[in-house]
Structure formats: C-alpha cells, structure tokens
Coordinates of C-alpha atoms and ligand atoms in Angstrom, one line a residue:
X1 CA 52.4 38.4 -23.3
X2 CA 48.9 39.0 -21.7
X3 CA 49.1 37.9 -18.1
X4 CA 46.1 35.6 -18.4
X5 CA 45.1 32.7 -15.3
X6 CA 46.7 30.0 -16.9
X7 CA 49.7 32.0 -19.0
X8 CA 50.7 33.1 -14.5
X9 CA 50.6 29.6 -13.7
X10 CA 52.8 28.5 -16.9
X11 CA 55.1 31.1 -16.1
X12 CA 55.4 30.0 -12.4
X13 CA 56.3 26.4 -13.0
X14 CA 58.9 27.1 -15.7
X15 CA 60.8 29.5 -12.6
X16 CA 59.8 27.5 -9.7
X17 CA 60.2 23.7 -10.8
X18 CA 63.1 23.8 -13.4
X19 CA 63.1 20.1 -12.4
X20 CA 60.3 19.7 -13.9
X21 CA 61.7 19.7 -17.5
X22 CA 64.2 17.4 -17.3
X23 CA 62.1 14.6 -15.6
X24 CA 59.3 14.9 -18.3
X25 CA 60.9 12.8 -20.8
X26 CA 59.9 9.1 -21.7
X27 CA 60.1 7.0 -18.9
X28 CA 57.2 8.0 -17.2
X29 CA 53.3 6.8 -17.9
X30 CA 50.8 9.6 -18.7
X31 CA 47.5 9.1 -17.2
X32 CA 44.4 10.1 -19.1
X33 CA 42.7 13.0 -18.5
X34 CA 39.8 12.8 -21.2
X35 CA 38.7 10.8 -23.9
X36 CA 36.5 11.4 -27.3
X37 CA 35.2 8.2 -28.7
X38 CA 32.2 6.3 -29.7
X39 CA 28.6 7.3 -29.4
X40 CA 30.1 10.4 -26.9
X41 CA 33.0 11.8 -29.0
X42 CA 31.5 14.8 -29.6
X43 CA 29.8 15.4 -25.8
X44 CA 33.4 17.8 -24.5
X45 CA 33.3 19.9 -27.9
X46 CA 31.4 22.8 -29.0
X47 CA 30.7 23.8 -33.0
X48 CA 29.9 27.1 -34.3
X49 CA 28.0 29.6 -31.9
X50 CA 25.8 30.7 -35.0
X51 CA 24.9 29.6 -38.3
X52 CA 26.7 32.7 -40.0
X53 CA 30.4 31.5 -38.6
X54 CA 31.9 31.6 -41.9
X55 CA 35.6 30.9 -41.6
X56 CA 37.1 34.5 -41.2
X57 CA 39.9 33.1 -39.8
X58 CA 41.7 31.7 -43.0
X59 CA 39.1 33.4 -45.0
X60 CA 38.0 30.1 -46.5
X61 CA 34.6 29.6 -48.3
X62 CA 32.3 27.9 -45.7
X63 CA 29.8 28.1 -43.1
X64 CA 30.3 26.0 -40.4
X65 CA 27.3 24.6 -39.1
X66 CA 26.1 25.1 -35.4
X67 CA 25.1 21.6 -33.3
X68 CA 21.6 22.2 -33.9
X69 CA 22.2 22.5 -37.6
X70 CA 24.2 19.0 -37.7
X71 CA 21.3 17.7 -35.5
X72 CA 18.5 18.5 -37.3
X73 CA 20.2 17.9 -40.6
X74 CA 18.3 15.1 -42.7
X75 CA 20.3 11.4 -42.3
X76 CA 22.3 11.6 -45.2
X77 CA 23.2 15.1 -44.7
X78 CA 24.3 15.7 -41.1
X79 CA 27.5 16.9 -41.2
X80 CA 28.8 15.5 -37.9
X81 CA 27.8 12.4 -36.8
X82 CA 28.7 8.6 -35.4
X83 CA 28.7 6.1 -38.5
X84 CA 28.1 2.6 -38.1
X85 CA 31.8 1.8 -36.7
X86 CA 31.2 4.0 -34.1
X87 CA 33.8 6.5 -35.3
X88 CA 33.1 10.4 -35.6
X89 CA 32.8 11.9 -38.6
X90 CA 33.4 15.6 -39.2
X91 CA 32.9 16.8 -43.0
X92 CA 32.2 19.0 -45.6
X93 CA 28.9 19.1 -47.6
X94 CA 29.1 17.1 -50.7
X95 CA 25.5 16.8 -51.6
X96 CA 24.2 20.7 -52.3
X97 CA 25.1 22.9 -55.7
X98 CA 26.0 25.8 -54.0
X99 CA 25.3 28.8 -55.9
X100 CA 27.2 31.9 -56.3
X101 CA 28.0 34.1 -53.4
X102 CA 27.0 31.1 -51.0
X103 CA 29.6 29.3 -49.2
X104 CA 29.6 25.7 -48.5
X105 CA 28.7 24.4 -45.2
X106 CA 31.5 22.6 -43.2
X107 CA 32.1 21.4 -39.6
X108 CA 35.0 22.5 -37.2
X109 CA 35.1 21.2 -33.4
X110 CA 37.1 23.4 -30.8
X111 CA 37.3 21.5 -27.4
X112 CA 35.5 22.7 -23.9
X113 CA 38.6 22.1 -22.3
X114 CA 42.6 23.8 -22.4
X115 CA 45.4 22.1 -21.9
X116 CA 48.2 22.9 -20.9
X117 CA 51.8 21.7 -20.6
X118 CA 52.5 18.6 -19.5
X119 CA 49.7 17.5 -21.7
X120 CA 49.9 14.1 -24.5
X121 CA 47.2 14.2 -27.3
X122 CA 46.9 11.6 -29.2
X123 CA 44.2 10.4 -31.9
X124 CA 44.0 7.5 -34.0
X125 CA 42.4 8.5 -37.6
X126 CA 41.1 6.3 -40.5
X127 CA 40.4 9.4 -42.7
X128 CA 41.5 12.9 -43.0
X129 CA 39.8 15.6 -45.8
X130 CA 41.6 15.7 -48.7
X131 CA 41.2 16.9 -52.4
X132 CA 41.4 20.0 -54.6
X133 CA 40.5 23.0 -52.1
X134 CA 40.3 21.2 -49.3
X135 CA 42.1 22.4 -46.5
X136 CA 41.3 20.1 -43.4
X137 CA 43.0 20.6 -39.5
X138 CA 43.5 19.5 -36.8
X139 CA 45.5 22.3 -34.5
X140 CA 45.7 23.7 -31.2
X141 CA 45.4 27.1 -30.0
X142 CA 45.9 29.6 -26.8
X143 CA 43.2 31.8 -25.8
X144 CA 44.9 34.8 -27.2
X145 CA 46.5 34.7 -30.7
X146 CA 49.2 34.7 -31.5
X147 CA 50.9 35.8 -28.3
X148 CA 49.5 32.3 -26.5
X149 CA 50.8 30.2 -29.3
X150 CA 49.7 28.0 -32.0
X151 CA 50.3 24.3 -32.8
X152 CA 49.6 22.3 -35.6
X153 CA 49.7 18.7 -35.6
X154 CA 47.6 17.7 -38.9
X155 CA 47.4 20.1 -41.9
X156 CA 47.5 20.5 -45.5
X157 CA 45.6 21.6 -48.7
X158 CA 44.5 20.4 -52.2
X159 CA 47.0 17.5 -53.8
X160 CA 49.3 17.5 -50.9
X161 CA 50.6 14.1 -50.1
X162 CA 52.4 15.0 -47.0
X163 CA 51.3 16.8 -43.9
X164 CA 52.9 19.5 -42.4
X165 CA 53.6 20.1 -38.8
X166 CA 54.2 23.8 -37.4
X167 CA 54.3 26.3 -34.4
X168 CA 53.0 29.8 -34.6
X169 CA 53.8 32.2 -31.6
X170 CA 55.1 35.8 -31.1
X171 CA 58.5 37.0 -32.4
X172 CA 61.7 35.2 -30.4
X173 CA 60.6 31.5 -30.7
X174 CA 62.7 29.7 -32.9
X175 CA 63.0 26.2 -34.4
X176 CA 66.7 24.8 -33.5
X177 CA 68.2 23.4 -36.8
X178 CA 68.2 19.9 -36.2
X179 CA 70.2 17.5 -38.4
X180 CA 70.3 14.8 -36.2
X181 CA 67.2 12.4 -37.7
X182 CA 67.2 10.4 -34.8
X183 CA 65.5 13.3 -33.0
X184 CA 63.7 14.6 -35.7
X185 CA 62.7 12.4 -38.8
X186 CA 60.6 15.3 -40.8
X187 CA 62.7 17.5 -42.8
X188 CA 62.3 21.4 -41.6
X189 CA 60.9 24.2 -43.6
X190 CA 61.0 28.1 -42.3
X191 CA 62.8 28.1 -38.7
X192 CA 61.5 31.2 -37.8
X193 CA 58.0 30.8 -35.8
X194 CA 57.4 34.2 -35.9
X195 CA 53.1 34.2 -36.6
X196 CA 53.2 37.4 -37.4
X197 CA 55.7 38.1 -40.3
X198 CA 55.9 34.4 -42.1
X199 CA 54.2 30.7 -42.2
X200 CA 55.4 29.6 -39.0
X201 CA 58.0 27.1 -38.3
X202 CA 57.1 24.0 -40.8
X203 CA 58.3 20.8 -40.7
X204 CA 57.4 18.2 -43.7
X205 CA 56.3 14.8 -42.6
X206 CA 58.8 12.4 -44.9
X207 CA 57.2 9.4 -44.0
X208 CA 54.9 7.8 -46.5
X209 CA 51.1 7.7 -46.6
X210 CA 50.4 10.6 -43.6
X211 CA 47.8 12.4 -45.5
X212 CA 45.7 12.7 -48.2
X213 CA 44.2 9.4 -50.6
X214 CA 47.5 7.4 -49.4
X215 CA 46.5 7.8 -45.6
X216 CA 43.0 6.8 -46.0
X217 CA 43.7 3.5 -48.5
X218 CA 46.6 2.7 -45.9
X219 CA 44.3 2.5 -43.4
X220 CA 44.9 5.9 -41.4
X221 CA 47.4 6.3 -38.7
X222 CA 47.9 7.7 -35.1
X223 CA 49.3 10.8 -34.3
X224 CA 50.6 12.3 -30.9
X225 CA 51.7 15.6 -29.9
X226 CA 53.4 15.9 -26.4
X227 CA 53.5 19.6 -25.1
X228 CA 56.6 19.5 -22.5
X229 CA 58.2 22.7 -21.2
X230 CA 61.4 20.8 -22.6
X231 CA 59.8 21.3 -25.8
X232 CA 57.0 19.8 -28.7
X233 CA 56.9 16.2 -29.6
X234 CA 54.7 15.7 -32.5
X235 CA 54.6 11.7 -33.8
X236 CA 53.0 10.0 -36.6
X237 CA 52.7 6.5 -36.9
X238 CA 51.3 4.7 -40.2
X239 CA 48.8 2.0 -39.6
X240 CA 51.6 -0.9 -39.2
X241 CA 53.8 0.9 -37.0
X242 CA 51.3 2.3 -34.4
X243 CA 53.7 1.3 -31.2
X244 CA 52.8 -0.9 -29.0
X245 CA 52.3 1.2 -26.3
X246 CA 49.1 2.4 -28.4
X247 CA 47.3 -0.3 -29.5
X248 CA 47.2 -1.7 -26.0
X249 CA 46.0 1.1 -24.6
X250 CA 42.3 1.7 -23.9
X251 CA 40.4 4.2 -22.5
X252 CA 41.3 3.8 -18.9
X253 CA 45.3 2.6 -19.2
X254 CA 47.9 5.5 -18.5
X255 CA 50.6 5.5 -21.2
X256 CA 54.1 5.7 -21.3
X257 CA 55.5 7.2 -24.3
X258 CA 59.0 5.0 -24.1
X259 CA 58.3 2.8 -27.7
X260 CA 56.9 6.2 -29.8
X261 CA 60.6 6.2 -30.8
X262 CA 61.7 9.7 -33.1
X263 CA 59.2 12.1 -33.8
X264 CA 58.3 13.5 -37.3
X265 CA 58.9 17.3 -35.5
X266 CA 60.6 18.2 -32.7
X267 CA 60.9 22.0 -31.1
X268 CA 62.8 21.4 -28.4
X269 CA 63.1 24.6 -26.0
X270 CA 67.3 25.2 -26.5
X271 CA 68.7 28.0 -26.6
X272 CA 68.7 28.6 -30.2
X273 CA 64.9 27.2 -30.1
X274 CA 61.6 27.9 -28.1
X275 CA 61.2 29.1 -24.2
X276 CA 58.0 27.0 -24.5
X277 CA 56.6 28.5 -21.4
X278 CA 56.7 31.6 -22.4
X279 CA 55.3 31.6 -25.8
X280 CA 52.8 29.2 -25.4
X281 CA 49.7 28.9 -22.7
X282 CA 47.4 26.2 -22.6
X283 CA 45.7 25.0 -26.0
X284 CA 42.5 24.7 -27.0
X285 CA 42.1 21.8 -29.8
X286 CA 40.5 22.8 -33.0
X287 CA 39.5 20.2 -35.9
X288 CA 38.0 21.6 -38.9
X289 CA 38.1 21.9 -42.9
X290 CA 37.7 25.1 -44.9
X291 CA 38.2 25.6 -48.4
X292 CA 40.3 27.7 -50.4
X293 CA 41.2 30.8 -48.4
X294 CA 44.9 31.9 -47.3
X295 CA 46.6 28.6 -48.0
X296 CA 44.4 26.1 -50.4
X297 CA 43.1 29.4 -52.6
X298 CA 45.9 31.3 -52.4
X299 CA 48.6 28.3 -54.4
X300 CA 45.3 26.6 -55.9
X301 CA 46.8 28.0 -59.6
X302 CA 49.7 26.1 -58.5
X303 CA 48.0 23.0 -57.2
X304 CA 47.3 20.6 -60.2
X305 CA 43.7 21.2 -59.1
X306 CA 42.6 24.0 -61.5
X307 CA 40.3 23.2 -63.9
X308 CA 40.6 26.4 -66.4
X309 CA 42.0 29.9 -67.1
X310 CA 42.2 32.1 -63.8
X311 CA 39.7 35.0 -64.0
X312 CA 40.8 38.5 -64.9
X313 CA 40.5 41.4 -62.5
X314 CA 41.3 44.6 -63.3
X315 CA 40.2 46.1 -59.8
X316 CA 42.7 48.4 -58.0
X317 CA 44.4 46.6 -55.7
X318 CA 43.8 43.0 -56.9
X319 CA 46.8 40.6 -55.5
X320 CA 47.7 37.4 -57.7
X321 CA 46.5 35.3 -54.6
X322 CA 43.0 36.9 -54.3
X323 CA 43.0 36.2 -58.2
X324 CA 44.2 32.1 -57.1
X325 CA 41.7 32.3 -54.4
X326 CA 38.9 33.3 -57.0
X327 CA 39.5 30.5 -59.2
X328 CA 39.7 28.1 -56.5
X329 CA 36.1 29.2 -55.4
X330 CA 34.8 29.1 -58.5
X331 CA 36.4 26.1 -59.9
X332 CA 35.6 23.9 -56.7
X333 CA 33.3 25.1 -53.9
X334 CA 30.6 26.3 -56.9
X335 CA 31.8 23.3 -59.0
X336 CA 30.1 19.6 -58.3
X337 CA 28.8 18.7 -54.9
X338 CA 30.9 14.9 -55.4
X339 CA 34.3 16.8 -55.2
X340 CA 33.9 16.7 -51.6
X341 CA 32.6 12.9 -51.2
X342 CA 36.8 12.8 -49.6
X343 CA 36.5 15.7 -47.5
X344 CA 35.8 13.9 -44.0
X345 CA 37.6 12.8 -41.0
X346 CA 36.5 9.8 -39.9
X347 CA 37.9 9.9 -36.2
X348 CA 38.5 6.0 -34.1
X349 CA 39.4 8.2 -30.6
X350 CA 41.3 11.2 -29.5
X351 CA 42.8 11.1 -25.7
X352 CA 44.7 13.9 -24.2
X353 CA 47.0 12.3 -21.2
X354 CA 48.3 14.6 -18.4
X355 CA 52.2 14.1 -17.4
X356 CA 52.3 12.9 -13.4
X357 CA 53.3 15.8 -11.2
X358 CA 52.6 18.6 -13.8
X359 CA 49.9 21.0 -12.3
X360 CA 50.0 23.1 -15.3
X361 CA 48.6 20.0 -16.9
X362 CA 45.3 20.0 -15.2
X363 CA 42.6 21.0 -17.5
X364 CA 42.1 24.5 -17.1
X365 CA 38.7 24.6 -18.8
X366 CA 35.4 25.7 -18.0
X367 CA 36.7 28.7 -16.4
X368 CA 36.9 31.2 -19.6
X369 CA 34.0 30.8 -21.6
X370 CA 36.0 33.2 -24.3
X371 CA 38.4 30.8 -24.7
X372 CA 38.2 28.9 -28.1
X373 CA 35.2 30.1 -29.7
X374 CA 35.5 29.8 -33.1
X375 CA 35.2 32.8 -34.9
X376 CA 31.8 34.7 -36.3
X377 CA 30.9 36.9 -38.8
X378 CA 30.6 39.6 -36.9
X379 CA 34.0 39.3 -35.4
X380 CA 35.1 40.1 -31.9
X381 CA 38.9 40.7 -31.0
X382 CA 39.8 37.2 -31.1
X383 CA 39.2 37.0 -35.1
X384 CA 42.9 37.8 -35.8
X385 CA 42.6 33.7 -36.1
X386 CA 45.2 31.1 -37.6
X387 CA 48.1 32.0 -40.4
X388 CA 49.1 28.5 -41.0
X389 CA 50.4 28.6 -44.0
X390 CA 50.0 31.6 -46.1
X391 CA 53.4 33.8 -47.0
X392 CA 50.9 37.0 -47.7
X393 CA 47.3 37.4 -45.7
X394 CA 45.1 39.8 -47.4
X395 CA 41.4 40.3 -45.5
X396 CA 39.1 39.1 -47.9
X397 CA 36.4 38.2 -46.3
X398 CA 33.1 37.8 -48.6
X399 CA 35.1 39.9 -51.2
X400 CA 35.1 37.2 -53.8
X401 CA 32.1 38.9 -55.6
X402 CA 34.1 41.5 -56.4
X403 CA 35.3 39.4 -59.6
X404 CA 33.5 36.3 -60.2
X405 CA 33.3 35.4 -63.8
Ligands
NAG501 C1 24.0 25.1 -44.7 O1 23.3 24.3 -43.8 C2 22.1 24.8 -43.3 C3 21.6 23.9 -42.2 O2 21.5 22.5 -42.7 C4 21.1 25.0 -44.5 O3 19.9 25.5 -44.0 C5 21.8 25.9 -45.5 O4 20.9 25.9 -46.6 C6 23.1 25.3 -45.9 N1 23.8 26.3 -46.8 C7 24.2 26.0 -48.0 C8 24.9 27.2 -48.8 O5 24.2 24.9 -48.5
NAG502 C1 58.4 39.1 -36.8 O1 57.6 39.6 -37.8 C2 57.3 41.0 -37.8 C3 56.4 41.3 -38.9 O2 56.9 40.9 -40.2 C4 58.6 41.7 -38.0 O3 58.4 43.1 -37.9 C5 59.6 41.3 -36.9 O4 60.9 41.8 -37.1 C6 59.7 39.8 -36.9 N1 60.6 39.4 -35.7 C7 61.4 38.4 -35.8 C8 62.2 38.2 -34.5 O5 61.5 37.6 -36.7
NAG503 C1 29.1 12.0 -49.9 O1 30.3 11.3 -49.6 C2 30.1 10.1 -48.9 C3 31.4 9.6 -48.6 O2 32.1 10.4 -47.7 C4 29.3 9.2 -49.8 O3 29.0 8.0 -49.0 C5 28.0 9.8 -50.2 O4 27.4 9.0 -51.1 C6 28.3 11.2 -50.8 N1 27.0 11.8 -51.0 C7 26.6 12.2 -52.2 C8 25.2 12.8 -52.3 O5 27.2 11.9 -53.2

C-alpha cells in the first residue's frame, strides 16, 4: 500500500488507539463537518477538468461536462443546476440527437474534500438516474486505486430495481458471511473484494423501492454510509422509515446514529472480513452517470432494454460484451434524446459527519490537488478508475466505431 499522508495517519490510529474501534459504535453523536444543499450544493465539488473527460473509467459513452459548460449551458439544458425546490440536479442530456461516434454529455461531481475514517455520509435523494443504459453512482474513492479502496453506496444499471452496495480494495479484504439479518438486512453477492480479479464484494439491497422508477414515485429515500475502523455501515431508508434521528436533523445538529437500526450492508473488519485501515484511506465522494460501458453495456443484451438484433462483428478479437456494449450504444445513447428525461438525481442534501475524538476524521482535503480528479482523455496514472461491476474489463475506449452498424 503506497504510504500516502493520510494512508500514515490511518495506519497510526488503527496501532495506536485500538480503543478507538470499540467506542465508535452507536451511542455517540456525530457532529457535522460539511454540508451540500440548497443554492450552495455544488460550491465544495469540482466537475470535469476539460470538456474531453469522457468516462474512461468504466468506458461508458459520455462526456462530462466541465462547470463552465453547465454554466453557460442554455436554461433548459444545463446539466447541473438548482431547480425550483432548491434541490441539485445532476443529469444526463436528454434534449440532443447525438450522432454516431459522439458521446452524450453527462455530469459527475467528485468532492474537494477526503474523508477519512470516522466519517458518516449521509444524503437524502428524491431521484436517482435510471432507465435502459443508464448506469448512475454515487461512490467513494481513495486517492490511489485500488490499493486505497473503493466504496459504493448507490449503484446500478438499466432495469435494475434494486441497488447494490459493494467494496473494492486490494487482494486480502474479505466480506464475513453474515447470516444474522439483524446485522445485515441485504442479501450478499461475491465475498471476495478483491478489485482486481472480480466485481467486488456486492451486497443486494432487499428492501423495496431503493432505486430506479419505484424510488422516485415513492418519494426517494436517505441513505448513510458510516466508515468505522470497526468496519462499513451502509443504510437505506425508504421515504416512510427515514429515522427519526434524520428528519430532525438540520444543518447545524450533530447526529447520533442510535435509531438507524440494521443496515442494508455491513463489512465489519473480523477476522474473516476487512482490516479496514489498511485497505482503505480516506474517500473522495464521486456522483455521476455514464452509459453503457463495463456494467450497463456489457449485460445490456441481457437487460430487457434491447431494442433489436445485436450487431455482428467479425473483427479479431471481438468479446460478446464489446458486441453487448455496441448494441447498447447504438440502441440507446444514438437512439431518442427522451430516453434520458429519468436519468437525473435530484439531490434534497448530502452531510458528511465526523465521529468525536477520531483525528483521522478531519477532512484531509485541500492538501493533494491529485486527489479525485476525475479522469480525462488523455489519461494520467490514476485512469485505472472504478470496476464496479463488471466480471471481464476489456479497454475500449472510443473503439465502438470499430463495428457500428
Ligand atoms: C456537450 O456539451 C457541450 C457544452 O454544452 C456542447 O458544446 C456539445 O455540443 C455537447 N456534445 C454533444 C455530443 O451533445
Ligand atoms: C485477486 O485477483 C487477482 C487477479 O485475478 C488474483 O491473481 C489474486 O489471486 C486474487 N487474490 C485473492 C486473495 O483473491
Ligand atoms: C428532459 O427531462 C426533463 C425531466 O428530467 C423534462 O422536464 C424535460 O422536458 C426533458 N427535456 C426534453 C427536451 O424532453
């Protein structure tokens, strides 16, 4: 593991304050440490340093458009902006024909600031992206991938009705099996978390109505993440069951976490689980939505979504996904702008609370201006990106002209 500022300082508490861990549970109140709402939302994140980021990450077809793009943008076509509730919304063009090899442009927000353990993230969403090829998230990410970890809290692609939680890191960190649903509810997927040879560890939200058209008409949700040395916490509350706790708070009241009752996912850091300190450093928070790519193109054939035969390539080489991820860009992203009036967040607030008496907590931001940038064109060593949910990832970027029809 690189021996970064904050990755020393992780490391430190875990061997030097063991008593850390076992007092970070619920009792306590979590004060807040920064807040995203309103006219200001978007003031503590940055967008894409140029207007040729095209999402090499999870080679999805978009461009994600720089401040100055969503700012000059016409009303009625910015694609980041405050509506008249006062809530952020984040979203994907659904007004051009975009026009074979172009890309469609999208928005994704990575957050000035790192935080590290000890840290409580909540938000409280009335919308999240869905519909065929859409592939909207909100995750968190070290400075270096995968070796500094990877969480995601909101994710999933095309008809999905659930969302999927999951950790990325380096090989050893493991998922306990856990049977007991009072301390998980969410039913696990791979246990392995191991970014580099599979999907991640996955857990399935089982709960009704936590993403997709369900989430939206049930009037949205809340969901918190707690990243503890004792392990990850991630919570997801439909609209009625928001805890009280929650709905009381504002954007001034600590928080105390004792009425969030079980979590969808749970990684606690047992023996048979995660060393969280040592696999993950603090987190940048990333919200965005691609298209297609390594998850939403490459099971689009297997989605409900297509809308005709898959194209035939007879290239050297050609893999059945890059043939799925073809027809999903042909089908969708070339297809009618109005598939995409659904592919928005529409954001209420999103507070990150600090644990008391967790240093490591502190924002470390500011300090490395490498950290989260989202990734460019021309790529720089920190493109080896996200692998959230793809079994196989093939480099494709730009190569769908290769075969269009
Ligand atoms: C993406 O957005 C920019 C800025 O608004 C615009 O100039 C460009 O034409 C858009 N690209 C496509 C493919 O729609
Ligand atoms: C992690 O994945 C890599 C690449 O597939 C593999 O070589 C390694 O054995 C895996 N390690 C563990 C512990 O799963
Ligand atoms: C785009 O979608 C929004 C809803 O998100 C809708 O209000 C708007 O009319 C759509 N734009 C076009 C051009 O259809």
């Amino acid at each position: 593991m690189k021996l970064s500022t904050a990755s020393f300082f992780s490391v430190l508490l875990f061997s030097t304050l063991p008593a850390l861990r076992v007092c970070a549970q619920s009792a306590q109140s979590f004060n807040l440490v920064q807040e995203s709402s309103g006219s200001t939302f978007f003031d503590k994140w940055d967008f894409a340093p140029n207007d040729a980021t095209f999402d090499q990450e999870n080679n999805g077809d978009v461009f994600f458009n720089t401040k100055d793009q969503v700012s000059n943008a016409a009303d009625g076509q910015k694609l980041a902006f405050i509506n008249s509730n006062g809530n952020a919304v984040l979203r994907v063009d659904n007004f051009t024909n975009v026009l074979f090899p172009n890309k469609r442009n999208s928005t994704r927000i990575t957050s000035q600031t790192q935080f590290g353990i000890g840290s409580l993230i909540i938000t409280d969403m009335l919308h999240i992206p869905f519909g065929c090829a859409v592939w909207p998230s909100f995750w968190t990410k070290g400075a270096n991938w995968p070796q500094d970890g990877e969480i995601d809290i909101i994710e999933g692609v095309n008809k999905n009705p659930q969302n999927q939680m999951a950790l990325h890191a380096t090989a050893g960190c493991m998922h306990s099996q856990i049977t007991d649903l009072t301390l998980q509810s969410g039913k696990a997927g791979e246990l392995n978390c191991n970014a580099t040879g599979n999907v991640g560890c996955t857990v399935q939200e089982t709960q009704p109505n936590s993403f997709g058209q369900s989430f939206a008409q049930n009037g949205g949700g809340v969901f918190a993440t707690q990243f503890d040395s004792s392990g990850f916490s991630i919570w997801f509350w439909p609209r009625a069951n928001v805890p009280a706790s929650i709905k009381g708070s504002d954007s001034k009241s600590p928080i105390s976490i004792s009425d969030f009752g079980t979590p969808s996912a749970s990684f606690p850091n047992t023996a048979d689980g995660c060393d969280i300190p040592k696999f993950f450093d603090a987190q940048t928070l990333v919200i965005e939505t691609t298209l297609c790519g390594d998850w939403a193109g490459a099971v689009y054939l297997d989605s409900g979504c297509a809308t005709g035969p898959a194209p035939t390539s007879t290239a050297p080489g050609t893999q059945p996904t890059d043939v799925a991820k073809t027809a999903c860009y042909n089908q969708q992203v070339l297809g009618p702008a109005s598939a995409f009036d659904n592919a928005f967040f529409e954001i209420q607030w999103l507070r990150v609370y600090a644990a008391p008496n967790t240093p490591a907590a502190t924002a470390t931001g500011g300090s490395n201006s490498s950290t989260g940038s989202p990734t460019t064109a021309s790529g720089s060593s920190q493109n080896t990106g996200k692998a959230p949910g793809a079994a196989i990832q093939i480099d494709v970027p730009l190569g769908l002209a290769t075969f269009a029809a």
